mmCIF file of C-alpha atoms and ligand atoms in Angstrom:
data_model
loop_
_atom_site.group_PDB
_atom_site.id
_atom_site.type_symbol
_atom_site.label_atom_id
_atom_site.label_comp_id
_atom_site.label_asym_id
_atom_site.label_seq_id
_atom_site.Cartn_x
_atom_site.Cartn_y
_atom_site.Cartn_z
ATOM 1 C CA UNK A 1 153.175 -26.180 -138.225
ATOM 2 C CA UNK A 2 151.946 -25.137 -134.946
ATOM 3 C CA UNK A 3 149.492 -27.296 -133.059
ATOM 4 C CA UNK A 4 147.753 -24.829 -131.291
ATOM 5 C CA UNK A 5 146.280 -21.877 -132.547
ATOM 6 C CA UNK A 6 148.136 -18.460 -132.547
ATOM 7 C CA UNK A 7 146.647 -15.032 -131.708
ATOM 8 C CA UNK A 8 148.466 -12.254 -132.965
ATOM 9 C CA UNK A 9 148.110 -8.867 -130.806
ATOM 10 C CA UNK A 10 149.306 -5.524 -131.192
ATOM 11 C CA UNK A 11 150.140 -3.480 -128.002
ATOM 12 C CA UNK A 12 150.195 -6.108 -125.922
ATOM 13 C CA UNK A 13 152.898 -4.494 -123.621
ATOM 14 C CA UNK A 14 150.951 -3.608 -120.979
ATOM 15 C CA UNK A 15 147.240 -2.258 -120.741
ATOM 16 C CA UNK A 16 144.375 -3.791 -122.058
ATOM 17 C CA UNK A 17 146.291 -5.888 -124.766
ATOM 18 C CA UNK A 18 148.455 -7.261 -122.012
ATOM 19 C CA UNK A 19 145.322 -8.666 -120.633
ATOM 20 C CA UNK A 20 143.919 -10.063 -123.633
ATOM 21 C CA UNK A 21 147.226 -11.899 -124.240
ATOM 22 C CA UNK A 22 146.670 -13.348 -120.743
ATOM 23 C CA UNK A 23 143.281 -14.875 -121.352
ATOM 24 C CA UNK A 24 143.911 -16.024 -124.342
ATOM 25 C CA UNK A 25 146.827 -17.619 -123.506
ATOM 26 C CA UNK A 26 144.475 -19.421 -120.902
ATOM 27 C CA UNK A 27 142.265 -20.478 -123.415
ATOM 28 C CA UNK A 28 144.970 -22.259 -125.157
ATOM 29 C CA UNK A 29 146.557 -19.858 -127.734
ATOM 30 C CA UNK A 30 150.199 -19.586 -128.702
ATOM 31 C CA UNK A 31 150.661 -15.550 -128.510
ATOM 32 C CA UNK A 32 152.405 -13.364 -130.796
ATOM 33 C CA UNK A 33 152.768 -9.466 -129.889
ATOM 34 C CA UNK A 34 153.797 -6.592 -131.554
ATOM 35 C CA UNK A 35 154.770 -3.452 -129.438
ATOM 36 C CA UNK A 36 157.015 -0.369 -129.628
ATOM 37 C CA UNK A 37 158.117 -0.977 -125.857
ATOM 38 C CA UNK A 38 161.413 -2.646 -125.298
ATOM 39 C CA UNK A 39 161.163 -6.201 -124.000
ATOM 40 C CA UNK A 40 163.532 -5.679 -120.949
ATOM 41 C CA UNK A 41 161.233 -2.663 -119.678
ATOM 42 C CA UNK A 42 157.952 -4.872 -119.703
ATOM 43 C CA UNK A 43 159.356 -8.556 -119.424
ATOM 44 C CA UNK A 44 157.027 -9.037 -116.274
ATOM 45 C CA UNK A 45 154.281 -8.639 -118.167
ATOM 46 C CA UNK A 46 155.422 -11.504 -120.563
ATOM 47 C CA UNK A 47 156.510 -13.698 -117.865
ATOM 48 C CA UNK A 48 152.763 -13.722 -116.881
ATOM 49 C CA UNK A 49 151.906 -14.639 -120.236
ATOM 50 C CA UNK A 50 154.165 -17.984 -120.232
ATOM 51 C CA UNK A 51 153.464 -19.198 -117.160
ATOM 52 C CA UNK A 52 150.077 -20.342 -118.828
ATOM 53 C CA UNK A 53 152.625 -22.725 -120.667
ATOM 54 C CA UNK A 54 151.956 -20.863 -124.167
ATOM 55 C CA UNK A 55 154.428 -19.426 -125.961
ATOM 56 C CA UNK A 56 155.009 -15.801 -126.320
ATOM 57 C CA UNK A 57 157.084 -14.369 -129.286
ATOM 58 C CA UNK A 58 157.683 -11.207 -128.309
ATOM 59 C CA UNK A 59 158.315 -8.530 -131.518
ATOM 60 C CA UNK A 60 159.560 -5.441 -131.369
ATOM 61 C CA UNK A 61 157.684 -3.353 -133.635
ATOM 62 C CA UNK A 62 156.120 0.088 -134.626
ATOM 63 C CA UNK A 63 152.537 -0.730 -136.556
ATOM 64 C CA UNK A 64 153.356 2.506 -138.308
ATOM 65 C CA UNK A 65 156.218 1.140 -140.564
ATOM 66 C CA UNK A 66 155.612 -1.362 -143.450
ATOM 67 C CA UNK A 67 158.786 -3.081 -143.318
ATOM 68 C CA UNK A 68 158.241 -3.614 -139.217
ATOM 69 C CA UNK A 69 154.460 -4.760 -139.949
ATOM 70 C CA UNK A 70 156.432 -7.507 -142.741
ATOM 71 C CA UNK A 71 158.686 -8.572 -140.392
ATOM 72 C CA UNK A 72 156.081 -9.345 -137.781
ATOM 73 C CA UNK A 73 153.636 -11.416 -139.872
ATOM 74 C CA UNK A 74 156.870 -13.266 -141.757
ATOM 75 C CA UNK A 75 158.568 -13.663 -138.217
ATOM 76 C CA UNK A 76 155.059 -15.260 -137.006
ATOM 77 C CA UNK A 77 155.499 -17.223 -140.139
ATOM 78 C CA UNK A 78 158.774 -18.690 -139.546
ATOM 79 C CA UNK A 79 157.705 -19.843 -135.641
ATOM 80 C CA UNK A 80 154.093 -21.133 -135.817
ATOM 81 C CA UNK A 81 153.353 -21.364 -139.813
ATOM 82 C CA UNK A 82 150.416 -19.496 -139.188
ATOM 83 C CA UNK A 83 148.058 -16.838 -137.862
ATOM 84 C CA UNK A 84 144.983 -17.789 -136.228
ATOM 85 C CA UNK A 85 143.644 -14.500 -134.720
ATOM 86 C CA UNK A 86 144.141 -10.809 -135.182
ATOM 87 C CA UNK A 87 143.883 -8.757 -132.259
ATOM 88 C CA UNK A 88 144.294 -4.828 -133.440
ATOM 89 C CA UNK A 89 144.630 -2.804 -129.941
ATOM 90 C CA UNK A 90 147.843 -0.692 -130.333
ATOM 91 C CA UNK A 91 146.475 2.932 -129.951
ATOM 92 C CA UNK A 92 147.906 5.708 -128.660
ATOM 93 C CA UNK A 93 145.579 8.890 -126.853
ATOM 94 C CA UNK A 94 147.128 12.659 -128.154
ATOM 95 C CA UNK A 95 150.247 13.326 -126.221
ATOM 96 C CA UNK A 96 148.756 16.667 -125.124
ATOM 97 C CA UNK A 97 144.747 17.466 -124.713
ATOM 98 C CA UNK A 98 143.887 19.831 -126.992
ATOM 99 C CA UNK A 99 140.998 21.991 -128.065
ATOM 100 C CA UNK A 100 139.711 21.148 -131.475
ATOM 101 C CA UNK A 101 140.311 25.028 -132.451
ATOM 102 C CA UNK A 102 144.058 24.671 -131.098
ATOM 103 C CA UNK A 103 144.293 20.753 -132.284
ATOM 104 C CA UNK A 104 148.192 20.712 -134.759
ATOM 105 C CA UNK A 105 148.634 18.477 -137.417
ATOM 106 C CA UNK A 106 151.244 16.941 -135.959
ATOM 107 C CA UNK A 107 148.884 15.531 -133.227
ATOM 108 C CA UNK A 108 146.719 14.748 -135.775
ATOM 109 C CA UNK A 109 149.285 12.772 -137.720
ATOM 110 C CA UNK A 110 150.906 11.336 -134.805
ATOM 111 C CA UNK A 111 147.728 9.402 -133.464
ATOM 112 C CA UNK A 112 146.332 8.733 -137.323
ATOM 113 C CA UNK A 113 149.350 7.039 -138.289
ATOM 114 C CA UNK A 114 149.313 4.844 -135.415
ATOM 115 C CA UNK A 115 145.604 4.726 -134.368
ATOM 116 C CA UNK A 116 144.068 4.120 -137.951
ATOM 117 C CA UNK A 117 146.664 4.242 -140.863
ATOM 118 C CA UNK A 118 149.135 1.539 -139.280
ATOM 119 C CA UNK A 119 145.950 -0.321 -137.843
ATOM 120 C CA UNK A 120 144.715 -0.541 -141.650
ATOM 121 C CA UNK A 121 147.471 -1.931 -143.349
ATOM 122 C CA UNK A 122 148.784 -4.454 -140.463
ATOM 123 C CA UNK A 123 145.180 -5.911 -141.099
ATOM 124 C CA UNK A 124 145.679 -6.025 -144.483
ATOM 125 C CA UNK A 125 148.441 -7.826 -144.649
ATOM 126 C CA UNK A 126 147.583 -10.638 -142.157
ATOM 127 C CA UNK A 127 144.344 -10.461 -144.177
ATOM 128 C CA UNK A 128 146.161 -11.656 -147.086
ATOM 129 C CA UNK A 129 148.418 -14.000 -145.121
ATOM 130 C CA UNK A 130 145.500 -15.730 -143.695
ATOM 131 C CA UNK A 131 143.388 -16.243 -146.883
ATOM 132 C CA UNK A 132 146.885 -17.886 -148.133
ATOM 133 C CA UNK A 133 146.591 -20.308 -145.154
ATOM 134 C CA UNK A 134 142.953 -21.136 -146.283
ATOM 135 C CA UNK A 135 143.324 -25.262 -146.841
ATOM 136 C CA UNK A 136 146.748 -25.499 -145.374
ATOM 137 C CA UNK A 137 145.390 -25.496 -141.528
ATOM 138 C CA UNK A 138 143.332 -28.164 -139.991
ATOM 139 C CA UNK A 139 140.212 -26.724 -139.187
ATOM 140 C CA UNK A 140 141.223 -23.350 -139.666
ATOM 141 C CA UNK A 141 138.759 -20.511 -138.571
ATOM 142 C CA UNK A 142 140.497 -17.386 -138.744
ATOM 143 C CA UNK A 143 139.646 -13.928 -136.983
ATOM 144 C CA UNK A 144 139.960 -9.993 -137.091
ATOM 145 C CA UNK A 145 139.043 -8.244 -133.800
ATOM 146 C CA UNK A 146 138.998 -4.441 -133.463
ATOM 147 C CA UNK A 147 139.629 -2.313 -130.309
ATOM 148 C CA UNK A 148 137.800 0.721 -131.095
ATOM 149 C CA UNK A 149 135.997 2.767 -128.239
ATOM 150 C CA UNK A 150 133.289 4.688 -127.103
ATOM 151 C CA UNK A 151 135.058 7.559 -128.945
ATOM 152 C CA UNK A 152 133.935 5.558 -132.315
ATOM 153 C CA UNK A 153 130.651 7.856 -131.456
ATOM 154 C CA UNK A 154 131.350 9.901 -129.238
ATOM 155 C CA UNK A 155 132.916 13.644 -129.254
ATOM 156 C CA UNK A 156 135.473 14.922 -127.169
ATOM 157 C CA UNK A 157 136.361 18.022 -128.275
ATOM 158 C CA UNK A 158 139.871 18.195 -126.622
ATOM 159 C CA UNK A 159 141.095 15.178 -128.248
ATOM 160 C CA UNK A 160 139.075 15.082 -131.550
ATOM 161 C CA UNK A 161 142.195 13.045 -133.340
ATOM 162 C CA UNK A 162 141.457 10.204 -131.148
ATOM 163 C CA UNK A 163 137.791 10.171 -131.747
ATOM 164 C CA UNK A 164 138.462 10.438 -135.454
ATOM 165 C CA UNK A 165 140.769 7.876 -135.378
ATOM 166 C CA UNK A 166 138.466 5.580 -133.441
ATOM 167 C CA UNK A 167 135.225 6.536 -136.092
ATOM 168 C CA UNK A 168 137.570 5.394 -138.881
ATOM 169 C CA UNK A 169 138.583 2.201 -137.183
ATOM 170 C CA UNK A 170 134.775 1.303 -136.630
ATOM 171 C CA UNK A 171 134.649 1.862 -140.590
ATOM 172 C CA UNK A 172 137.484 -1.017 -140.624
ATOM 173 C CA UNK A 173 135.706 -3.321 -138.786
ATOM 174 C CA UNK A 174 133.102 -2.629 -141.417
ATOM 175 C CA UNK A 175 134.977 -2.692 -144.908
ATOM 176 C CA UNK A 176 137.030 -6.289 -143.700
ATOM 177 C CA UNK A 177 134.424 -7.657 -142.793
ATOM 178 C CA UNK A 178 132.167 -7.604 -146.051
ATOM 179 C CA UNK A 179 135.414 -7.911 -147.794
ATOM 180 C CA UNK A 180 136.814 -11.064 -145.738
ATOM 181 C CA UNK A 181 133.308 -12.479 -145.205
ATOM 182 C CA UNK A 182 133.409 -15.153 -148.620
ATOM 183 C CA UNK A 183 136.916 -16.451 -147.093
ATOM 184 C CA UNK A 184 135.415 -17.187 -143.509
ATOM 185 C CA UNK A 185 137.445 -14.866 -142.062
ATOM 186 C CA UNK A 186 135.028 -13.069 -139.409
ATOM 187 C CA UNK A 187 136.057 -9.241 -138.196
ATOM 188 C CA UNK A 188 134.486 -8.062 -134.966
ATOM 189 C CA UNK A 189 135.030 -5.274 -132.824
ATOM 190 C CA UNK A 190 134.937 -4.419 -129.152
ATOM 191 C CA UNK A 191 133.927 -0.755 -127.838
ATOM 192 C CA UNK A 192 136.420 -0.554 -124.457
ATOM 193 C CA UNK A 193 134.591 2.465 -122.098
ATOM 194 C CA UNK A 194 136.583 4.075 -119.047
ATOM 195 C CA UNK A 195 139.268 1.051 -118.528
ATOM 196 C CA UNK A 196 142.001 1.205 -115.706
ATOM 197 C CA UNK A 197 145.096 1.150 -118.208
ATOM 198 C CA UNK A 198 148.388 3.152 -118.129
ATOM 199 C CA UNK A 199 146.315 5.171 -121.320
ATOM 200 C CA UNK A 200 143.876 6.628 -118.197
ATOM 201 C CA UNK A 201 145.580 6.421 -114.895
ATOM 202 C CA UNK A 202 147.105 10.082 -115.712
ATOM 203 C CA UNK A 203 143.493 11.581 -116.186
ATOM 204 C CA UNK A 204 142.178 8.982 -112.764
ATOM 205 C CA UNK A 205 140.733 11.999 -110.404
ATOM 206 C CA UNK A 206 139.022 13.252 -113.735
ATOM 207 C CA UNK A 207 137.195 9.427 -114.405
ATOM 208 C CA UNK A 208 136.747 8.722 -110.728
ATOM 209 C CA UNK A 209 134.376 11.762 -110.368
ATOM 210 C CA UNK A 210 132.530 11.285 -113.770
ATOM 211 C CA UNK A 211 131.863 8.256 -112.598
ATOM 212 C CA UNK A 212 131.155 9.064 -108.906
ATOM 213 C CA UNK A 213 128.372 11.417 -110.632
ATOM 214 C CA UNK A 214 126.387 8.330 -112.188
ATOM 215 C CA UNK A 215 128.552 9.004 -115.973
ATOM 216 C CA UNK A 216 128.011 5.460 -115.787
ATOM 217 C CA UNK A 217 124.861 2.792 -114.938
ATOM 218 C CA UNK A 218 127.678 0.430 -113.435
ATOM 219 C CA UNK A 219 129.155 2.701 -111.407
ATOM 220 C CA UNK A 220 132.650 1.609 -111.273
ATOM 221 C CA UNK A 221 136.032 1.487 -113.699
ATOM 222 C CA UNK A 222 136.456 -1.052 -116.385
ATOM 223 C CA UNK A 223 139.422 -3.546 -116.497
ATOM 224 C CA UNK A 224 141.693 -5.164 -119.207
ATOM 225 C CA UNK A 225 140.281 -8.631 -118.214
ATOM 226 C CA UNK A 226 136.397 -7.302 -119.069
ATOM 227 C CA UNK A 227 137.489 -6.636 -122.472
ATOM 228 C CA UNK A 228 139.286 -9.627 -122.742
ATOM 229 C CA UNK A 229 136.838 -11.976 -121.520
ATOM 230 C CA UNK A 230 134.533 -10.527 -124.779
ATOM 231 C CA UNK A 231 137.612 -10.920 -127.161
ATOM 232 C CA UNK A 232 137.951 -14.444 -125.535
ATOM 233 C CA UNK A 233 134.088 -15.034 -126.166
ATOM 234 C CA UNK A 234 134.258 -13.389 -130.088
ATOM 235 C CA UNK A 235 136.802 -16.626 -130.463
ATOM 236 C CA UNK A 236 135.161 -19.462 -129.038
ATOM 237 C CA UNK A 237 133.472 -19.748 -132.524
ATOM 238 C CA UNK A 238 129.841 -19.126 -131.034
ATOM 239 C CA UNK A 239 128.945 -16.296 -133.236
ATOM 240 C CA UNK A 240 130.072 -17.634 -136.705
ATOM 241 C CA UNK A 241 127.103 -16.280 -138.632
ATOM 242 C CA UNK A 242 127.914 -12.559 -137.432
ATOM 243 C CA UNK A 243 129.825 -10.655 -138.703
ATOM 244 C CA UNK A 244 130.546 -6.579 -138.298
ATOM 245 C CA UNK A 245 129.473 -7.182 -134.870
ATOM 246 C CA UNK A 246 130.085 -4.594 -132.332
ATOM 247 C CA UNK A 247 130.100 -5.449 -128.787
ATOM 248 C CA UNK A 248 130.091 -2.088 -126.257
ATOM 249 C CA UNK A 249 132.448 -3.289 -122.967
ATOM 250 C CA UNK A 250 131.774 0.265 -121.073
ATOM 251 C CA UNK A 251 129.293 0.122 -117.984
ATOM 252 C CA UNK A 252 126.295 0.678 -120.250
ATOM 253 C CA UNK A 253 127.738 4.615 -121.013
ATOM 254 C CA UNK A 254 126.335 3.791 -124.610
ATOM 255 C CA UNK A 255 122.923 3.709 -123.350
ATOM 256 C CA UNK A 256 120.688 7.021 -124.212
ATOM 257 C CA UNK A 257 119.369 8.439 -120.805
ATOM 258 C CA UNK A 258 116.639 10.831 -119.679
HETATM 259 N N1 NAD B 301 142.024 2.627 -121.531
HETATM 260 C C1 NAD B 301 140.852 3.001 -121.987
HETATM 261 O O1 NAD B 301 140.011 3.542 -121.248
HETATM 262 C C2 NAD B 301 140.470 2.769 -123.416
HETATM 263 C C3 NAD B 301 139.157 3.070 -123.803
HETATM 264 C C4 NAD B 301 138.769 2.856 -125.117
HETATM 265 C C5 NAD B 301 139.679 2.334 -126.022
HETATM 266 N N2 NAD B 301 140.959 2.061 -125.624
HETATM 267 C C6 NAD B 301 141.856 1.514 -126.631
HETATM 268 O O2 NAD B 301 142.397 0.305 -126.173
HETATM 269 C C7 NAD B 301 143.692 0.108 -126.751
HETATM 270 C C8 NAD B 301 144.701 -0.184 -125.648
HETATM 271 O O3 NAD B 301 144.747 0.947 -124.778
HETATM 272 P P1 NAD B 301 145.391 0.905 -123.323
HETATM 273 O O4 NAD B 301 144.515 1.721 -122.458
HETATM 274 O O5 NAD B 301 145.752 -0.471 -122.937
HETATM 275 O O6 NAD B 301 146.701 1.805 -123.606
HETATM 276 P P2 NAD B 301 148.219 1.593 -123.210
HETATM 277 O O7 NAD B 301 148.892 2.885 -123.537
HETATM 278 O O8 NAD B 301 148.348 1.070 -121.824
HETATM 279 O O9 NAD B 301 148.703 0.440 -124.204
HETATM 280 C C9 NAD B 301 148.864 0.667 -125.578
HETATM 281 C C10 NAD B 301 149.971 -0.236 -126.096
HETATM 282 O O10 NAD B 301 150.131 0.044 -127.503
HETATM 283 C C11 NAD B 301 151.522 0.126 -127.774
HETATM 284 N N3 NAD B 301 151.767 0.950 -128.953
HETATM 285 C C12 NAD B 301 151.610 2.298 -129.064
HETATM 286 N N4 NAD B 301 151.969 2.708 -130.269
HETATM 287 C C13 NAD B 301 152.372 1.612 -130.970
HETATM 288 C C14 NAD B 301 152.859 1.409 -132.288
HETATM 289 N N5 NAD B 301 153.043 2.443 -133.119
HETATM 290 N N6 NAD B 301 153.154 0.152 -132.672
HETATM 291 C C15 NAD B 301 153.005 -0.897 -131.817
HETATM 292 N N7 NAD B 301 152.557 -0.763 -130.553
HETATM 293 C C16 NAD B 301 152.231 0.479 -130.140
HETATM 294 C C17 NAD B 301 152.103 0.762 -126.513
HETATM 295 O O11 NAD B 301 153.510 0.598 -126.418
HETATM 296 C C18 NAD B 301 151.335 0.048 -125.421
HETATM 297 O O12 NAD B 301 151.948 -1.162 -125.044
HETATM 298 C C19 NAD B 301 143.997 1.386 -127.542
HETATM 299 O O13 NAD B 301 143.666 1.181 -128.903
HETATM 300 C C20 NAD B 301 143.055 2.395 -126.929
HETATM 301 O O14 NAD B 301 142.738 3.435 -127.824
HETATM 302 C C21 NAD B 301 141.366 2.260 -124.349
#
C-alpha cells in the first residue's frame, strides 16, 4: 500500500484542476487524474506535477462512461491500494452560448452528462471504494471536494445548462455529505468565480470589462492556484467537524450590494 496519501482529480489536464494537482502534489500527495485529453497533448502539464517528486498516474478517461469511471478507481487500486481524496472538477461550459428560449437538448445533455450525471456516479463509486478502505489505512481520513461555481446560484440565461448543472452539483455536495458523514468521510465544496482557465480565456474582453466596471470587490481575475490553495486548506484536516461546507473563491461577487 501506498505511503503517502493519494488525491484523485478529475480534469486535471489543464485549468483549474491542473493547478490543484500542483499544490497538492506540494503538500505531499501521490496524484491520480482522470481526463478526456490525450496525455501527449498536455504532458507539460504533468511534467510540472512530478517534478514535486509525487507520482502522477495519468488516466485517460471520460467521467461520462461507467466502465471508464471502473477502470479509473480499480486502476488507482492496483498502483496505490487506495484513495485518499476526491477532487470532482471535470466540467465542461455549453459548446455554443445560447438563449434559454433557443437552449437544444443536446446542449443540455451534453453538459448534464458530464457536468452532473458523470460527476454523481464517479463519486459514488469512490464513495463506496473508500468506505471499503475504512480500517485497512493507517490513519485514514478520507475526502469529497466539489467544484461547483458561482453559477450554483446564479442565472445566466445564455447558458442555463451550466447553471443547472452547477445547482445540482451543490445538491451533491449536500446528499454525500449527510450520507458519508457516519463513515468520516467529509464532502466539501468550493464556489470558483471568474478564473483565468482555458474554460474563460475565449470570453476574456467580455470578463476584463465586467470586472473593469467594479462586477467584482477585488477587482481583478481569479487563478487556478486561489482555488487550490482552499482545496489544499479543506485537506489539512482543520475543519473535521464541518461538513456540507461551501467555501465562495470569487472576489467577493457573492456578496449582495447596494
Ligand atoms: N474557469 C472558471 O471561471 C470557472 C468558474 C467556476 C467554475 N469552474 C469549474 O471549474 C472546473 C474546471 O474548469 P476550468 O476552467 O479549469 O476548465 P478547463 O476546460 O480548462 O478544464 C476542464 C478539464 O475537464 C476535462 N474534462 C472535460 N470533460 C471531461 C469528461 N467527460 N471526463 C473527464 N474529463 C473531462 C477537460 O479535458 C479539461 O482538462 C469546471 O467544473 C468548471 O465548471 C470554472
Amino acid at each position: 500500500m501506498n505511503q503517502k496519501r493519494v488525491a484523485l482529480i478529475t480534469g486535471a489536464a489543464r485549468g483549474i484542476g491542473n493547478g490543484i494537482a500542483l499544490k497538492l502534489a506540494k503538500d505531499g500527495f501521490d496524484i491520480a487524474i482522470m481526463d478526456v485529453l490525450k496525455y501527449d497533448d498536455i504532458k507539460d502539464n504533468i511534467k510540472i506535477i512530478e517534478e514535486t517528486k509525487a507520482t502522477v498516474l495519468y488516466l485517460n478517461g471520460n467521467i461520462t462512461d461507467k466502465e471508464s469511471r471502473e477502470q479509473v478507481v480499480s486502476d488507482i487500486m492496483k498502483k496505490f491500494g487506495r484513495i485518499d481524496v476526491l477532487v470532482n472538477n471535470a466540467g465542461v461550459a455549453p459548446k455554443v452560448r445560447t438563449d434559454l428560449l433557443q437552449m437544444t437538448e443536446e446542449s443540455y445533455n451534453f453538459v448534464m452528462d458530464i457536468n452532473l450525471k458523470g460527476t454523481l456516479f464517479l463519486t459514488q463509486t469512490v464513495a463506496n471504494q473508500m468506505i471499503e478502505l475504512i480500517g485497512k489505512v493507517d490513519n485514514y481520513r478520507p475526502k469529497i471536494i466539489n467544484i461547483a461555481s458561482m453559477s450554483s446560484y446564479t442565472s445566466s440565461t445564455s447558458r442555463g445548462e451550466y447553471c443547472i448543472s452547477k445547482a445540482g452539483i451543490s445538491m451533491l455536495t449536500k446528499l454525500f455529505a449527510d450520507r458519508l458523514a457516519e463513515y468520516g468521510i467529509n464532502v466539501y465544496e468550493v464556489r470558483p468565480g471568474i478564473i483565468f482557465t482555458p474554460m474563460t480565456e475565449v470570453v476574456k474582453g467580455k470578463y476584463d470589462k465586467l470586472i473593469a466596471e467594479g462586477l467584482l470587490p477585488i477587482k481583478r481575475w481569479g487563478y487556478p492556484e486561489d482555488i487550490a490553495n482552499a482545496i489544499s486548506a479543506f485537506c489539512m484536516d482543520l475543519f473535521s467537524y464541518s461538513t456540507g461546507e461551501v467555501i465562495n473563491i470569487d472576489g467577493g461577487f457573492h456578496i449582495q450590494r447596494l
